[in-house]
Structure formats: structure tokens, C-alpha cells
CSV table of C-alpha atoms in Angstrom, one decimal:
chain,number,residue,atom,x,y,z
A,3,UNK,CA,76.7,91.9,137.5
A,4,UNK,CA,78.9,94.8,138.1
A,5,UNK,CA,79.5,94.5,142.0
A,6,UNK,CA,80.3,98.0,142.6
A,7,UNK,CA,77.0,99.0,140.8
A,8,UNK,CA,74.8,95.9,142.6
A,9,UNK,CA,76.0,97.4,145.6
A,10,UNK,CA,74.4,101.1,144.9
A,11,UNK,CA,71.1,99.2,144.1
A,12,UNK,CA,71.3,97.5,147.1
A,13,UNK,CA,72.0,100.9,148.9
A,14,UNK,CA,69.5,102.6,146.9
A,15,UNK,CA,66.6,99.7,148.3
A,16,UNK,CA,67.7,98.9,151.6
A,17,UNK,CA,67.5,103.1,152.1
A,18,UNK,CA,63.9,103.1,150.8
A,19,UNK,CA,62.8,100.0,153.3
A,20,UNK,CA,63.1,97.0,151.0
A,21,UNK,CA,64.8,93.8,152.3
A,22,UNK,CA,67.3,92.4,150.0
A,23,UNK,CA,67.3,88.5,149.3
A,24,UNK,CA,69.6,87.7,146.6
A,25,UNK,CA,69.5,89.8,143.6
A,26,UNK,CA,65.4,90.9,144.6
A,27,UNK,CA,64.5,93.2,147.0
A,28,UNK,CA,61.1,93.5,148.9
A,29,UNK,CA,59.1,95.9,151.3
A,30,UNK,CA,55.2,96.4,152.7
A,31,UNK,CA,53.9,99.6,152.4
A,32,UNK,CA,50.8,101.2,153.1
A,33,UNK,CA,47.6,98.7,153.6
A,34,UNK,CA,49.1,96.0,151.8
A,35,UNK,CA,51.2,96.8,149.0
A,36,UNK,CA,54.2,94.6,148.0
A,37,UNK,CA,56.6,96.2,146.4
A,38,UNK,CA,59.5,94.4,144.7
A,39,UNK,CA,62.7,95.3,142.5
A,40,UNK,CA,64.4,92.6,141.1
A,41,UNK,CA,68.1,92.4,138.9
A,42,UNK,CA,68.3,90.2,136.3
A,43,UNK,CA,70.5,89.2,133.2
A,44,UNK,CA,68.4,89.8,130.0
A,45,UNK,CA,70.4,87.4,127.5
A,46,UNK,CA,68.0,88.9,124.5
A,47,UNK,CA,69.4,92.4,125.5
A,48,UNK,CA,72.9,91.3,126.6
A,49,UNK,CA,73.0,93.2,130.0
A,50,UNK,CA,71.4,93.7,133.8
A,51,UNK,CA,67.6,95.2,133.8
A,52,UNK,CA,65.9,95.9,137.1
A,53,UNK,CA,61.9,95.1,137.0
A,54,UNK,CA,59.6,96.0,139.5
A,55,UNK,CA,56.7,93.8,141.1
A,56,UNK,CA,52.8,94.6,142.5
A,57,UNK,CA,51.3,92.8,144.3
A,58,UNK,CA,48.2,93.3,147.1
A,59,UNK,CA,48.7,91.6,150.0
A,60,UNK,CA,44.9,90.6,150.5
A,61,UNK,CA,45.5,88.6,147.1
A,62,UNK,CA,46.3,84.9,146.3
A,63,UNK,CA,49.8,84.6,146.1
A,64,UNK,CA,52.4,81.8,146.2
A,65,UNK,CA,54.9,81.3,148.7
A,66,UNK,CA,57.6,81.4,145.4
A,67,UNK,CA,56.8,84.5,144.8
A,68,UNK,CA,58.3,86.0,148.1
A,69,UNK,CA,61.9,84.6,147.5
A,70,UNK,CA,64.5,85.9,144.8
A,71,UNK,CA,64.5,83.1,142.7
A,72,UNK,CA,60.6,82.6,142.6
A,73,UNK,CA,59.4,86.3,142.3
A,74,UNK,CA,57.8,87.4,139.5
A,75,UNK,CA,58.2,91.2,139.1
A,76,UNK,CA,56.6,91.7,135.5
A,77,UNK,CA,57.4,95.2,135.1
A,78,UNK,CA,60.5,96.6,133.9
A,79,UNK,CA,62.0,99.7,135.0
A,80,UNK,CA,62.0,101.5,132.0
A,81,UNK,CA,57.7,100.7,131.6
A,82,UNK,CA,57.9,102.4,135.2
A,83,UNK,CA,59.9,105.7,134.5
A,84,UNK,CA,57.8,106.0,131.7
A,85,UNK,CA,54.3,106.6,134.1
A,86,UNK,CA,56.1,109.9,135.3
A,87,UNK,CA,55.3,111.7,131.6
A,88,UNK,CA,59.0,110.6,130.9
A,89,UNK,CA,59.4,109.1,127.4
A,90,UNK,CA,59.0,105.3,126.8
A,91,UNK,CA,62.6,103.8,126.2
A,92,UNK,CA,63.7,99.9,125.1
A,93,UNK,CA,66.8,100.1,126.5
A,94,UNK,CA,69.0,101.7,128.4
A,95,UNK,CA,72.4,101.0,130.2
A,96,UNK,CA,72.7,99.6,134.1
A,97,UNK,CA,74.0,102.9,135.6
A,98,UNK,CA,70.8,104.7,133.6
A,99,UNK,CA,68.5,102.2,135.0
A,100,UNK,CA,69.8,102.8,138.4
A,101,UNK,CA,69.3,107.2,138.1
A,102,UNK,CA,65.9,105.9,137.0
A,103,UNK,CA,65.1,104.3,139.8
A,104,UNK,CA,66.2,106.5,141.8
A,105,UNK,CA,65.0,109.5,140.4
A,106,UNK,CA,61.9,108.6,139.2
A,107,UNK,CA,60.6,105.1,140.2
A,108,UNK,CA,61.1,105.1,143.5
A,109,UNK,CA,59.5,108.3,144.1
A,110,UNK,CA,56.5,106.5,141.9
A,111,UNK,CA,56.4,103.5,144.0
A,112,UNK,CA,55.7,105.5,147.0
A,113,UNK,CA,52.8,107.3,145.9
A,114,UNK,CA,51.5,103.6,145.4
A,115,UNK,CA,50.5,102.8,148.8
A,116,UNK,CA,46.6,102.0,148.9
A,117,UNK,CA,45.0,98.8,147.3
A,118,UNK,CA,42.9,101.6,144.7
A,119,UNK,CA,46.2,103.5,143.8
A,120,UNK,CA,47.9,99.7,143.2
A,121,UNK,CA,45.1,98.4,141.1
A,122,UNK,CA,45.1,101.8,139.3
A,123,UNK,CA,49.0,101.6,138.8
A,124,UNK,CA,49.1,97.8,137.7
A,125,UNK,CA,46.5,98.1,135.0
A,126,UNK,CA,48.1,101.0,133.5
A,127,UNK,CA,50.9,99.3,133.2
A,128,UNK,CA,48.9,96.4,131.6
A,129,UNK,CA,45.5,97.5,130.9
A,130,UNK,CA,44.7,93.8,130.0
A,131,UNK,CA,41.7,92.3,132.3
A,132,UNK,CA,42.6,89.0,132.6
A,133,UNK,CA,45.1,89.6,135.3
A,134,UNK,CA,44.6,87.5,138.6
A,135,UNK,CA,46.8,89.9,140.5
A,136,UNK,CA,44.3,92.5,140.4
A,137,UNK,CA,41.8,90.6,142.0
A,138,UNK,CA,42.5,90.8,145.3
A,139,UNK,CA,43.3,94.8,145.1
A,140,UNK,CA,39.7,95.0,143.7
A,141,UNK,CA,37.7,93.5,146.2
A,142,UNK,CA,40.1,95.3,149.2
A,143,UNK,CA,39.1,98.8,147.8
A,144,UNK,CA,35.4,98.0,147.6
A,145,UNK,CA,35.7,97.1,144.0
A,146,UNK,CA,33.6,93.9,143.5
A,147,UNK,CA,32.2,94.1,140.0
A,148,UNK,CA,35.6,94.6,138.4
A,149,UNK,CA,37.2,91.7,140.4
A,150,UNK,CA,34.2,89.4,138.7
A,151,UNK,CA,35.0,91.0,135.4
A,152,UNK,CA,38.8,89.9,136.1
A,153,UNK,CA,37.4,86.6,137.1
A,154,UNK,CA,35.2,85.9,133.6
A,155,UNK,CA,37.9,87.1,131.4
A,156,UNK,CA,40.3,84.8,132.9
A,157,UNK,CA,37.2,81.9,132.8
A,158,UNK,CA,36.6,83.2,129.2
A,159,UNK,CA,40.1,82.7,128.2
A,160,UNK,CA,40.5,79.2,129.2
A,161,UNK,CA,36.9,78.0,128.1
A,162,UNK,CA,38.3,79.5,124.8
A,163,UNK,CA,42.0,77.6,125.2
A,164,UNK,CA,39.4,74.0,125.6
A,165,UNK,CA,37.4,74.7,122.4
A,166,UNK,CA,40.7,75.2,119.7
A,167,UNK,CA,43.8,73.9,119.6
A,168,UNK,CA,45.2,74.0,123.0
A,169,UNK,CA,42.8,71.8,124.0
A,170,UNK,CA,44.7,68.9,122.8
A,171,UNK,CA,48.3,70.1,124.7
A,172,UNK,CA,46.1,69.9,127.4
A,173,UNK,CA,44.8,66.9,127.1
A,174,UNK,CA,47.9,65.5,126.2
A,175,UNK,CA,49.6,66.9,129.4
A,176,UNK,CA,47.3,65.6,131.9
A,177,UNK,CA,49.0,67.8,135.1
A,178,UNK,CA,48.3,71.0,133.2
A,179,UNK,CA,45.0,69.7,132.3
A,180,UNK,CA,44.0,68.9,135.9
A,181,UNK,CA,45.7,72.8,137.6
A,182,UNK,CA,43.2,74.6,134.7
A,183,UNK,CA,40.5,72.6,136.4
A,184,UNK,CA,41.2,73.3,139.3
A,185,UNK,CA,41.7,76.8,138.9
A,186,UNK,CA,38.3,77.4,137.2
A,187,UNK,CA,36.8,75.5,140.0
A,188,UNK,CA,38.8,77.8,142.6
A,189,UNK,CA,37.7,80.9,140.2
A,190,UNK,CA,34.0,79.8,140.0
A,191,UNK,CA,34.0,79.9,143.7
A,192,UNK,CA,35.4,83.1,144.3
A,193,UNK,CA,32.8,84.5,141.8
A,194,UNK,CA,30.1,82.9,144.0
A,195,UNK,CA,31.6,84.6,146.8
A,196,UNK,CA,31.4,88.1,145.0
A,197,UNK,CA,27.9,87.4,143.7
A,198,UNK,CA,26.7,86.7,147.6
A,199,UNK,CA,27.4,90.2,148.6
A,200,UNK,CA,28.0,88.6,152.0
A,201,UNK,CA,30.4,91.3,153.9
A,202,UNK,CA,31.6,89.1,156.2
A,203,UNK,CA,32.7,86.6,154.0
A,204,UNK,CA,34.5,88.9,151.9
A,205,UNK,CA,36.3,90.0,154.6
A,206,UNK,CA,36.9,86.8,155.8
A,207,UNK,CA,38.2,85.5,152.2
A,208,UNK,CA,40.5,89.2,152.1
A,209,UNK,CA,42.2,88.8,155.8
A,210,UNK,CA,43.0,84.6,155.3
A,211,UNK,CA,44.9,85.9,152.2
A,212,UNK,CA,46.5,88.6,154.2
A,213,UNK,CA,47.6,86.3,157.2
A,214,UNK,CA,49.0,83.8,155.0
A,215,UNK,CA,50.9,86.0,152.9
A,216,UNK,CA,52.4,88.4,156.0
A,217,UNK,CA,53.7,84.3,157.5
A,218,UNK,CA,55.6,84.3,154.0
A,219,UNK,CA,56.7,88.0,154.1
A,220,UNK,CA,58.0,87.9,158.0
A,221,UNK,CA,61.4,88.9,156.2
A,222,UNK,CA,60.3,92.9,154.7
A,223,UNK,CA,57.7,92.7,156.7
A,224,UNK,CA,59.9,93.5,159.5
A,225,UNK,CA,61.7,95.7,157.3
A,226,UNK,CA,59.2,97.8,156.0
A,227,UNK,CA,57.7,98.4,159.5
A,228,UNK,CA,61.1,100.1,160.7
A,229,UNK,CA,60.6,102.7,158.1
A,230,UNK,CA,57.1,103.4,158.5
């Protein structure tokens, strides 16, 4: 990495609110939105390409995914400056990336800063259902019967990984075969949950997430609060 051009991303982040840690940079906005922009060396495209990460804050995330080396920002920046009517591109050179982000993305990620505009930005980005990360944005906004369609598509596609061949690499690996267990046993609950209707408990569920994840984010937390 260029240092001369790492240091106008890191200007470029720390300006917008976003605490750096490493080579990923984090901020809080709104009622729960984390935000994160990440630089990484792409060996399959032989340079430095910033991605961008969304995440609710009411949702189950790790405590990896709040340092630079654990993150997972699945987006990249070019996917991003392409949801401002700007023409998809597969590549593009640091310093472009950078006038991207600046220019365009940055601009986008503020205008994300609700849980219904951040479930409406990540599954545009990847329309797919069977994404755990939008589960928690669902249920903040009020949106419980397209959490529990998250919840069976992710169910569906591992009852479907037990019944063909990947049943026996799981059985074979008897780690992974136990944390799918467990995760459909953690999934099945949370669709009981839903399926109650019970207010309080959702809330409940929704602000134990929150806490948790705010005691991993102290760091932009902080940050992000300056700003506001």
C-alpha cells in the first residue's frame, strides 16, 4: 500500500467519523448502523480495493467482526458507486477508488442511517435472502415476516446441504457438523420468537444484541458520537 495514498483514505474516514484500526475503519450512525471501509490487497486483481461493510447493530454479530483483521465488509467500492446511477465497473485503480469514495460513496453511506434504509441498501446490493445480516435490520424496523423468510431460506439451505453431497464433508468434519446444528437450533428459536408476536420479547432479544455489540464497538462508538 501506497502510504501517501493510505494516508488520504485515512483522512478521507477519520473526517467522516469512522475510527481507523489498522487498514479498516468503523463508525455508528443513526439508530444503529455500522458502517465500515476496509483496504485490502486483492492478489486476483494485483492491487488495493476498498470494500464497505453493513451491519445493524440490533443484529448477531461476532466480536471478530469489529477488529481490522476479523471484519467482513462484503461489498466492494465499485458495487457501491454503482447504487448512485453510476455505471458498474470491475476495476479500477487505487487513486479512482479513493474519488469514488469520496465523491460518491460516502455521500451514499450517509443517506443510510435507519435499520429500513440499511436492510433496503444491503439487499440491493445482494438481493439474495439467505443473508443473516439482514435479520436483525428486519425485526428493528417492524419487519417480522421477512426476518422469518430470511430465517427458512437459510434453514432451507442447509436442510438441502444434509440431503446431497455435502452431507458427507459434514459428517466427515464433525466441528462443522456440530456449529450447523447449532445454528439451526439457534435459528429455530429465533423463528419461535418471531412466530410469538410477543413485543416485549422482541425487544428484549433486539436491545441484548445492541448492548453487546456497543461493549465491542466502545472504540467508533466514541467516535461516531463526536460527529453526531
Amino acid at each position: 500500500m501506497d502510504m501517501q495514498l493510505f494516508g488520504e483514505l485515512k483522512s478521507l474516514c477519520i473526517a467522516a467519523g469512522f475510527a481507523r484500526k489498522g487498514q479498516a475503519f468503523f463508525r455508528i450512525v443513526g439508530d444503529g448502523v455500522l458502517q465500515v471501509i476496509k483496504c485490502k490487497y486483492e492478489r486476483s486483481l494485483r492491487g488495493d480495493m476498498l470494500s464497505v461493510g453493513l451491519f445493524s447493530m440490533y443484529g448477531d454479530l461476532l466480536p471478530q467482526w469489529f477488529t481490522a483483521s476479523g471484519c467482513i465488509p462484503r461489498y466492494s467500492i465499485l458495487n457501491c458507486a454503482a447504487q448512485n446511477n453510476r455505471p458498474l465497473v470491475h476495476a479500477a485503480a487505487f487513486p479512482t477508488q479513493l474519488d469514488m469514495l469520496k465523491n460518491q460513496v460516502l455521500p451514499w453511506l450517509d443517506s443510510i442511517d435507519t435499520q429500513k434504509n440499511l436492510v433496503r441498501a444491503i439487499s440491493r446490493l445482494d438481493p439474495r435472502w439467505n443473508d443473516s445480516l439482514k435479520i436483525g435490520a428486519y425485526l428493528a424496523c417492524g419487519q417480522g415476516n421477512h426476518a422469518k423468510k430470511v430465517l427458512r431460506e437459510i434453514l432451507s439451505q442447509h436442510d438441502f446441504a444434509r440431503s446431497n453431497g455435502s452431507r458427507h464433508l459434514l459428517e466427515s468434519n464433525g466441528m462443522m457438523f456440530l456449529r450447523q446444528e447449532q445454528e439451526d437450533d439457534d435459528l429455530l428459536s429465533l423463528l419461535e420468537l418471531i412466530d410469538r408476536d410477543d413485543p416485549d420479547d422482541l425487544h428484549a432479544y433486539l436491545m441484548c444484541n445492541y448492548e453487546r455489540n456497543m461493549s465491542y464497538a466502545k472504540f467508533c462508538a466514541k467516535t461516531s458520537q463526536k460527529q453526531s
